[in-house]
mmCIF file of C-alpha atoms in Angstrom:
data_model
loop_
_atom_site.group_PDB
_atom_site.id
_atom_site.type_symbol
_atom_site.label_atom_id
_atom_site.label_comp_id
_atom_site.label_asym_id
_atom_site.label_seq_id
_atom_site.Cartn_x
_atom_site.Cartn_y
_atom_site.Cartn_z
ATOM 1 C CA ARG A 1 94.235 105.994 112.306
ATOM 2 C CA SER A 2 91.569 106.164 114.777
ATOM 3 C CA TYR A 3 92.156 102.139 113.911
ATOM 4 C CA LEU A 4 95.209 101.877 114.306
ATOM 5 C CA LEU A 5 95.236 104.169 118.282
ATOM 6 C CA GLY A 6 92.894 101.820 119.128
ATOM 7 C CA GLU A 7 89.261 101.509 117.503
ATOM 8 C CA LYS A 8 88.472 98.533 116.834
ATOM 9 C CA HIS A 9 87.818 97.824 112.932
ATOM 10 C CA PRO A 10 83.914 97.179 111.566
ATOM 11 C CA GLN A 11 85.734 93.913 110.019
ATOM 12 C CA GLY A 12 88.621 92.444 112.177
ATOM 13 C CA GLN A 13 91.933 92.764 113.247
ATOM 14 C CA ARG A 14 93.364 90.898 110.387
ATOM 15 C CA ILE A 15 93.421 93.044 106.801
ATOM 16 C CA ALA A 16 93.548 92.417 103.203
ATOM 17 C CA ASN A 17 93.099 94.420 100.410
ATOM 18 C CA SER A 18 93.846 95.750 97.267
ATOM 19 C CA GLN A 19 93.435 98.996 95.889
ATOM 20 C CA LYS A 20 94.086 100.807 93.078
ATOM 21 C CA CYS A 21 97.049 104.178 93.396
ATOM 22 C CA PHE A 22 97.599 106.745 91.027
ATOM 23 C CA ARG A 23 100.241 108.840 91.314
ATOM 24 C CA SER A 24 100.805 111.699 89.719
ATOM 25 C CA GLU A 25 104.238 112.758 90.894
ATOM 26 C CA ASP A 26 105.447 110.217 89.925
ATOM 27 C CA ILE A 27 104.522 110.861 85.928
ATOM 28 C CA ASP A 28 108.473 112.384 84.957
ATOM 29 C CA LYS A 29 109.864 109.296 85.869
ATOM 30 C CA VAL A 30 107.841 106.998 83.549
ATOM 31 C CA GLY A 31 109.449 106.091 81.066
ATOM 32 C CA ASP A 32 112.801 104.169 82.536
ATOM 33 C CA ASN A 33 111.704 100.187 82.568
ATOM 34 C CA ARG A 34 110.133 100.760 86.464
ATOM 35 C CA HIS A 35 107.819 103.217 87.069
ATOM 36 C CA THR A 36 104.517 103.493 86.497
ATOM 37 C CA THR A 37 102.113 105.782 87.786
ATOM 38 C CA PHE A 38 98.668 103.709 88.148
ATOM 39 C CA PHE A 39 99.471 100.773 89.479
ATOM 40 C CA GLU A 40 97.122 98.825 91.919
ATOM 41 C CA MET A 41 99.167 98.266 95.860
ATOM 42 C CA LEU A 42 98.522 94.579 97.437
ATOM 43 C CA GLY A 43 98.140 95.689 100.803
ATOM 44 C CA ASN A 44 97.702 93.451 104.659
ATOM 45 C CA TRP A 45 96.649 95.721 108.240
ATOM 46 C CA SER A 46 97.358 93.369 111.604
ATOM 47 C CA PHE A 47 95.653 96.200 114.025
ATOM 48 C CA GLY A 48 97.144 95.092 117.517
ATOM 49 C CA ASP A 49 97.462 91.250 116.035
ATOM 50 C CA TYR A 50 100.654 90.108 115.196
ATOM 51 C CA PHE A 51 103.262 92.551 114.172
ATOM 52 C CA LYS A 52 106.933 91.898 113.558
ATOM 53 C CA GLN A 53 108.628 88.262 113.974
ATOM 54 C CA GLU A 54 104.582 87.695 111.641
ATOM 55 C CA GLN A 55 104.779 90.198 109.236
ATOM 56 C CA ILE A 56 108.947 89.308 108.232
ATOM 57 C CA THR A 57 108.124 85.502 107.882
ATOM 58 C CA PHE A 58 104.810 86.034 105.860
ATOM 59 C CA PHE A 59 106.476 88.490 103.657
ATOM 60 C CA PHE A 60 109.393 85.573 103.217
ATOM 61 C CA GLU A 61 107.191 82.388 103.276
ATOM 62 C CA PHE A 62 105.072 83.774 100.255
ATOM 63 C CA LEU A 63 107.345 85.782 98.237
ATOM 64 C CA VAL A 64 109.952 81.856 98.120
ATOM 65 C CA ASP A 65 107.626 79.781 99.436
ATOM 66 C CA VAL A 66 104.565 80.363 97.086
ATOM 67 C CA LEU A 67 105.811 82.719 94.682
ATOM 68 C CA GLN A 68 109.215 80.136 95.119
ATOM 69 C CA LEU A 69 111.434 83.483 94.250
ATOM 70 C CA ASP A 70 114.432 82.297 94.723
ATOM 71 C CA PRO A 71 115.476 83.846 98.343
ATOM 72 C CA SER A 72 119.131 84.393 97.206
ATOM 73 C CA ARG A 73 117.909 87.406 95.256
ATOM 74 C CA LEU A 74 116.394 89.093 98.166
ATOM 75 C CA TYR A 75 117.649 92.571 99.614
ATOM 76 C CA VAL A 76 116.289 93.640 103.113
ATOM 77 C CA SER A 77 116.309 97.219 104.192
ATOM 78 C CA VAL A 78 115.642 99.055 107.737
ATOM 79 C CA PHE A 79 115.691 102.121 109.582
ATOM 80 C CA ALA A 80 119.017 103.238 111.107
ATOM 81 C CA GLY A 81 116.817 105.841 114.096
ATOM 82 C CA ASN A 82 116.880 109.182 114.644
ATOM 83 C CA LYS A 83 118.447 110.056 118.003
ATOM 84 C CA ALA A 84 118.310 113.652 118.196
ATOM 85 C CA LEU A 85 114.573 112.361 118.174
ATOM 86 C CA ASN A 86 115.412 109.523 119.988
ATOM 87 C CA ILE A 87 113.800 107.352 118.144
ATOM 88 C CA PRO A 88 115.530 103.618 118.141
ATOM 89 C CA LYS A 89 118.135 101.726 114.994
ATOM 90 C CA ASP A 90 114.904 98.582 114.254
ATOM 91 C CA GLU A 91 117.830 95.891 114.860
ATOM 92 C CA GLU A 92 114.230 93.705 115.670
ATOM 93 C CA SER A 93 113.745 93.945 112.643
ATOM 94 C CA ALA A 94 117.535 92.885 111.279
ATOM 95 C CA LEU A 95 117.833 90.542 113.343
ATOM 96 C CA ILE A 96 114.166 88.330 112.126
ATOM 97 C CA TRP A 97 115.559 89.117 109.024
ATOM 98 C CA GLN A 98 119.245 87.360 109.010
ATOM 99 C CA ASP A 99 117.254 84.604 110.990
ATOM 100 C CA LEU A 100 115.100 83.988 107.910
ATOM 101 C CA PHE A 101 118.232 84.436 105.660
ATOM 102 C CA GLN A 102 120.363 81.846 107.898
ATOM 103 C CA LYS A 103 117.055 79.127 108.667
ATOM 104 C CA ARG A 104 117.261 78.923 103.877
ATOM 105 C CA GLY A 105 120.810 78.572 104.042
ATOM 106 C CA ILE A 106 122.264 82.708 102.828
ATOM 107 C CA GLU A 107 124.246 84.739 105.078
ATOM 108 C CA ALA A 108 123.517 87.361 105.361
ATOM 109 C CA LYS A 109 125.416 90.267 107.027
ATOM 110 C CA ILE A 110 124.775 93.227 107.871
ATOM 111 C CA VAL A 111 125.732 96.186 106.700
ATOM 112 C CA ASP A 112 125.355 100.375 108.013
ATOM 113 C CA GLN A 113 126.779 102.194 105.561
ATOM 114 C CA PRO A 114 124.818 101.016 102.659
ATOM 115 C CA GLN A 115 125.608 104.028 100.224
ATOM 116 C CA ALA A 116 128.613 102.875 101.166
ATOM 117 C CA GLY A 117 128.408 100.358 98.103
ATOM 118 C CA LEU A 118 126.930 96.451 98.773
ATOM 119 C CA GLN A 119 129.667 94.999 100.310
ATOM 120 C CA GLY A 120 129.199 91.813 100.324
ATOM 121 C CA GLY A 121 125.673 92.535 102.931
ATOM 122 C CA ARG A 122 122.190 91.766 102.643
ATOM 123 C CA ILE A 123 120.192 94.103 104.886
ATOM 124 C CA PHE A 124 121.133 97.594 105.669
ATOM 125 C CA PHE A 125 120.520 100.256 108.030
ATOM 126 C CA TYR A 126 118.806 103.135 106.094
ATOM 127 C CA GLY A 127 117.824 106.739 107.499
ATOM 128 C CA GLU A 128 114.073 108.073 107.579
ATOM 129 C CA GLU A 129 114.059 109.125 103.919
ATOM 130 C CA LYS A 130 114.506 105.348 102.770
ATOM 131 C CA ASN A 131 113.310 103.223 106.263
ATOM 132 C CA TRP A 132 109.911 105.316 107.891
ATOM 133 C CA TRP A 133 107.103 105.480 107.063
ATOM 134 C CA SER A 134 103.849 108.422 108.369
ATOM 135 C CA ARG A 135 101.600 110.078 106.209
ATOM 136 C CA SER A 136 103.895 113.175 106.703
ATOM 137 C CA GLY A 137 106.941 112.121 106.241
ATOM 138 C CA VAL A 138 109.361 111.990 107.890
ATOM 139 C CA PRO A 139 109.331 111.915 112.440
ATOM 140 C CA ALA A 140 110.174 116.316 112.338
ATOM 141 C CA THR A 141 107.789 116.553 110.232
ATOM 142 C CA MET A 142 104.910 115.024 111.836
ATOM 143 C CA PRO A 143 102.372 116.663 114.074
ATOM 144 C CA LEU A 144 101.343 115.739 117.205
ATOM 145 C CA GLY A 145 98.864 112.721 117.753
ATOM 146 C CA GLU A 146 99.920 111.527 114.962
ATOM 147 C CA PRO A 147 101.774 108.143 114.147
ATOM 148 C CA GLY A 148 103.873 106.026 112.246
ATOM 149 C CA GLY A 149 106.760 104.265 112.549
ATOM 150 C CA PRO A 150 109.943 102.639 110.700
ATOM 151 C CA ASP A 151 109.787 100.381 107.781
ATOM 152 C CA SER A 152 111.141 97.450 106.426
ATOM 153 C CA GLU A 153 111.618 97.309 102.423
ATOM 154 C CA VAL A 154 112.817 93.817 99.928
ATOM 155 C CA PHE A 155 113.805 94.001 96.862
ATOM 156 C CA TYR A 156 114.552 92.021 94.117
ATOM 157 C CA ASP A 157 117.309 91.749 92.410
ATOM 158 C CA PHE A 158 117.872 91.563 88.419
ATOM 159 C CA ALA A 159 120.617 91.263 87.759
ATOM 160 C CA PRO A 160 123.633 88.834 90.294
ATOM 161 C CA ASP A 161 125.709 86.881 86.949
ATOM 162 C CA GLN A 162 125.834 90.514 85.936
ATOM 163 C CA ALA A 163 125.501 92.980 87.786
ATOM 164 C CA GLN A 164 129.059 95.066 86.783
ATOM 165 C CA GLN A 165 127.215 95.513 83.487
ATOM 166 C CA PHE A 166 123.857 96.567 85.020
ATOM 167 C CA HIS A 167 125.286 99.388 87.135
ATOM 168 C CA GLN A 168 128.080 100.367 84.348
ATOM 169 C CA GLN A 169 125.100 101.153 81.640
ATOM 170 C CA SER A 170 123.321 103.469 84.033
ATOM 171 C CA LYS A 171 123.773 107.382 84.719
ATOM 172 C CA PHE A 172 124.873 105.837 87.845
ATOM 173 C CA ALA A 173 128.582 104.278 86.988
ATOM 174 C CA GLN A 174 130.328 106.746 89.610
ATOM 175 C CA GLU A 175 128.032 106.083 92.287
ATOM 176 C CA PRO A 176 128.609 102.708 94.157
ATOM 177 C CA CYS A 177 125.544 100.803 94.195
ATOM 178 C CA HIS A 178 122.925 99.638 96.389
ATOM 179 C CA ILE A 179 119.964 98.388 96.456
ATOM 180 C CA ASN A 180 118.376 101.851 96.556
ATOM 181 C CA CYS A 181 120.489 102.900 93.059
ATOM 182 C CA ASP A 182 117.951 103.556 90.907
ATOM 183 C CA CYS A 183 120.315 101.346 88.435
ATOM 184 C CA GLY A 184 116.929 99.473 87.098
ATOM 185 C CA ARG A 185 119.713 95.835 89.453
ATOM 186 C CA PHE A 186 116.647 95.939 92.501
ATOM 187 C CA LEU A 187 113.228 97.078 91.811
ATOM 188 C CA GLU A 188 111.706 97.121 95.807
ATOM 189 C CA VAL A 189 108.574 95.187 96.120
ATOM 190 C CA GLY A 190 107.528 95.583 98.935
ATOM 191 C CA ASN A 191 107.557 97.874 101.982
ATOM 192 C CA SER A 192 106.188 96.554 106.195
ATOM 193 C CA VAL A 193 105.919 99.392 107.908
ATOM 194 C CA PHE A 194 105.710 98.800 112.217
ATOM 195 C CA MET A 195 102.488 101.674 112.951
ATOM 196 C CA GLN A 196 104.677 101.713 116.912
ATOM 197 C CA TYR A 197 104.770 105.302 117.574
ATOM 198 C CA GLN A 198 102.504 108.884 118.242
ATOM 199 C CA ARG A 199 104.284 112.262 117.990
ATOM 200 C CA THR A 200 103.290 113.508 121.122
ATOM 201 C CA ALA A 201 103.885 117.436 123.044
ATOM 202 C CA THR A 202 107.843 115.555 124.571
ATOM 203 C CA GLY A 203 108.139 113.733 121.939
ATOM 204 C CA PHE A 204 107.769 110.117 120.425
ATOM 205 C CA ARG A 205 106.554 107.746 122.815
ATOM 206 C CA GLU A 206 104.951 103.574 121.828
ATOM 207 C CA LEU A 207 101.919 103.088 120.829
ATOM 208 C CA ALA A 208 99.976 100.822 123.208
ATOM 209 C CA GLN A 209 98.714 98.673 120.102
ATOM 210 C CA LYS A 210 100.994 98.228 117.382
ATOM 211 C CA ASN A 211 100.596 97.077 113.550
ATOM 212 C CA ILE A 212 101.172 96.427 111.155
ATOM 213 C CA ASP A 213 100.618 98.467 107.431
ATOM 214 C CA PHE A 214 101.703 96.248 104.455
ATOM 215 C CA GLY A 215 102.397 97.254 100.820
ATOM 216 C CA GLY A 216 103.284 95.686 98.141
ATOM 217 C CA GLY A 217 102.726 96.964 93.940
ATOM 218 C CA LEU A 218 101.744 93.607 92.148
ATOM 219 C CA GLU A 219 102.819 95.172 88.753
ATOM 220 C CA ARG A 220 106.847 94.896 90.627
ATOM 221 C CA ILE A 221 105.698 91.646 92.068
ATOM 222 C CA LEU A 222 105.315 90.456 88.665
ATOM 223 C CA ALA A 223 108.333 91.875 87.486
ATOM 224 C CA ALA A 224 110.643 89.516 89.780
ATOM 225 C CA TYR A 225 108.267 86.653 89.743
ATOM 226 C CA GLN A 226 108.722 86.963 85.655
ATOM 227 C CA ASN A 227 112.027 87.881 86.056
ATOM 228 C CA GLN A 228 112.033 90.254 84.191
ATOM 229 C CA PRO A 229 113.817 93.449 85.379
ATOM 230 C CA ASP A 230 112.093 96.161 82.426
ATOM 231 C CA VAL A 231 107.913 96.185 83.668
ATOM 232 C CA PHE A 232 107.228 97.125 80.571
ATOM 233 C CA LYS A 233 107.535 93.733 78.883
ATOM 234 C CA THR A 234 105.366 91.529 81.587
ATOM 235 C CA VAL A 235 102.460 90.208 81.515
ATOM 236 C CA ALA A 236 100.612 93.396 83.058
ATOM 237 C CA PHE A 237 101.463 95.752 79.648
ATOM 238 C CA TRP A 238 103.012 93.766 76.863
ATOM 239 C CA PRO A 239 100.506 93.647 74.933
ATOM 240 C CA ILE A 240 99.752 97.372 75.508
ATOM 241 C CA ILE A 241 103.311 96.914 74.512
ATOM 242 C CA GLU A 242 101.590 95.288 71.057
ATOM 243 C CA LYS A 243 99.247 97.697 70.084
ATOM 244 C CA ILE A 244 101.660 100.532 70.132
ATOM 245 C CA GLN A 245 103.762 98.713 67.248
ATOM 246 C CA SER A 246 101.023 98.309 65.691
ATOM 247 C CA LEU A 247 99.697 101.209 65.226
ATOM 248 C CA THR A 248 102.984 102.478 63.196
ATOM 249 C CA SER A 249 106.355 100.851 61.426
ATOM 250 C CA LEU A 250 108.690 101.356 64.723
ATOM 251 C CA ARG A 251 109.618 98.680 67.470
ATOM 252 C CA TYR A 252 109.984 98.590 71.035
ATOM 253 C CA GLU A 253 113.341 97.039 71.230
ATOM 254 C CA ASP A 254 115.073 100.363 69.880
ATOM 255 C CA ASP A 255 116.283 101.345 72.747
ATOM 256 C CA ALA A 256 115.445 104.862 71.340
ATOM 257 C CA ASN A 257 112.073 104.137 71.031
ATOM 258 C CA LYS A 258 111.332 102.640 73.756
ATOM 259 C CA LYS A 259 111.629 106.369 76.547
ATOM 260 C CA TYR A 260 107.534 106.762 74.237
ATOM 261 C CA PHE A 261 106.600 103.372 74.242
ATOM 262 C CA ARG A 262 106.045 103.449 77.543
ATOM 263 C CA ILE A 263 104.795 105.658 78.359
ATOM 264 C CA ILE A 264 102.020 105.732 75.869
ATOM 265 C CA ALA A 265 101.547 102.316 77.408
ATOM 266 C CA ASP A 266 100.921 103.534 81.378
ATOM 267 C CA HIS A 267 99.680 107.159 80.494
ATOM 268 C CA MET A 268 96.649 104.639 78.531
ATOM 269 C CA LYS A 269 96.618 102.272 81.030
ATOM 270 C CA ALA A 270 96.460 104.882 83.699
ATOM 271 C CA ALA A 271 93.866 106.645 82.048
ATOM 272 C CA VAL A 272 91.442 103.920 81.372
ATOM 273 C CA MET A 273 91.325 102.727 85.514
ATOM 274 C CA LEU A 274 90.669 106.425 85.874
ATOM 275 C CA MET A 275 87.733 106.761 83.159
ATOM 276 C CA ALA A 276 86.452 103.229 85.444
ATOM 277 C CA ASP A 277 85.975 104.794 88.247
ATOM 278 C CA GLY A 278 84.388 107.767 86.995
ATOM 279 C CA VAL A 279 86.739 110.514 85.838
ATOM 280 C CA PHE A 280 87.096 112.685 83.333
ATOM 281 C CA PRO A 281 88.646 114.807 80.973
ATOM 282 C CA SER A 282 88.271 118.387 82.704
ATOM 283 C CA SER A 283 90.412 121.934 83.092
ATOM 284 C CA LYS A 284 90.017 121.219 86.439
ATOM 285 C CA THR A 285 91.253 118.729 89.435
ATOM 286 C CA GLN A 286 91.422 114.527 88.636
ATOM 287 C CA GLY A 287 89.859 115.215 85.075
ATOM 288 C CA TYR A 288 92.877 117.854 84.772
ATOM 289 C CA VAL A 289 95.534 115.636 85.336
ATOM 290 C CA LEU A 290 93.422 112.362 82.963
ATOM 291 C CA ARG A 291 93.664 115.082 80.506
ATOM 292 C CA ARG A 292 97.778 115.087 80.729
ATOM 293 C CA LEU A 293 98.020 111.519 80.788
ATOM 294 C CA LEU A 294 96.253 111.841 77.205
ATOM 295 C CA ARG A 295 98.072 114.759 76.208
ATOM 296 C CA ARG A 296 101.426 113.151 76.954
ATOM 297 C CA ALA A 297 100.085 110.036 75.454
ATOM 298 C CA LEU A 298 99.662 111.523 72.389
ATOM 299 C CA ARG A 299 102.876 113.783 72.682
ATOM 300 C CA GLN A 300 104.950 110.675 72.752
ATOM 301 C CA ALA A 301 102.484 109.238 69.397
ATOM 302 C CA ASN A 302 103.035 111.564 67.259
ATOM 303 C CA TYR A 303 106.909 110.896 67.686
ATOM 304 C CA LEU A 304 106.920 107.349 66.926
ATOM 305 C CA ALA A 305 104.831 108.848 63.936
ATOM 306 C CA ILE A 306 101.578 106.925 65.240
ATOM 307 C CA LYS A 307 98.531 109.839 63.164
#
C-alpha cells in the first residue's frame, strides 16, 4: 500500500513477479472447465512510471505478438463509473483499446449495456462489481485512505465459430451471452488495475502517483495459448488427469466423470503446493484448509471407485 501512495520501492518503479496463490473461496466452483483453487499469478507493477497507454499496449502486444493469439479472439471490459461517488467512466482505457484493435484491422465497437448480449461489440463497460479493484472491494466499502481504481479485463473467445451452440449447451442458455457469462465460451486471462484514486473524508481524489497493478493467471493464459477451453486438458493438469485415469477403469472424457477428475486434480496439486511451503494437515487455520482439500479429493476418488 505504501508504495502505491508514493514510498519508493527498493527495486525501482517497474516490478514483475510470479506469485503462487491459493483461493479457498473458489473451492465449490472447482469442477467446471476453468476454476481452480491453486494458480500462479503473473504480475507487473508500475509505481508512478508508465500508466494506461503503456500498460494496455504492453499486454495487448504480449498476447498478440509474443503468444501470437488471434486478436479477433480478444474482448475487453472497462469501468462504467460510479455517478453517486463522482468516479468517472473510464473512457480513456476504452479509446486506447479501440485504437489498438483498429490498428490490427478489427472493428472495435464500444458497448454500454453488456448484460443485454454482445451486440457486435468488442469493448464493454461494466460496473464496479466487475471492473473496480481495491483490497476492500467496491468504492463504497473502502476505508478512508485506501487506494483503489478501475480495471480492464481481457477475455479470450474459445468458440467464435460455434458460439451459439457453446452457450445453448450451458445452464445459462436462457440468458444473453456476454464476455462475463459463465457458459465457458469466454475466459478472462488478465486484469490491469489502474491505481489512481484514494478515498478521503470528502470523496475520491486522484493520487499524485498513478500506478499499475496487473495480474494474469498462468494457467488461464496457457489455456488461451493452447486454444483449450478445458484448463484441465492443458499441460498444467493433463499429466495429473492421466495418472487418475490409470487408477480407475473410468475415463475423463465421460461427462458424468469430469467433475470428479477435475476436483481430484486441482485439490492434489493445491495440496502439494501448500505442503511445499510448509503447510501440513491440522484442525486449525491453513492446516485445516489443507485437510479439507485432501478429504474432498478422497471423496471424489470414491466416486471413481479408486480404492
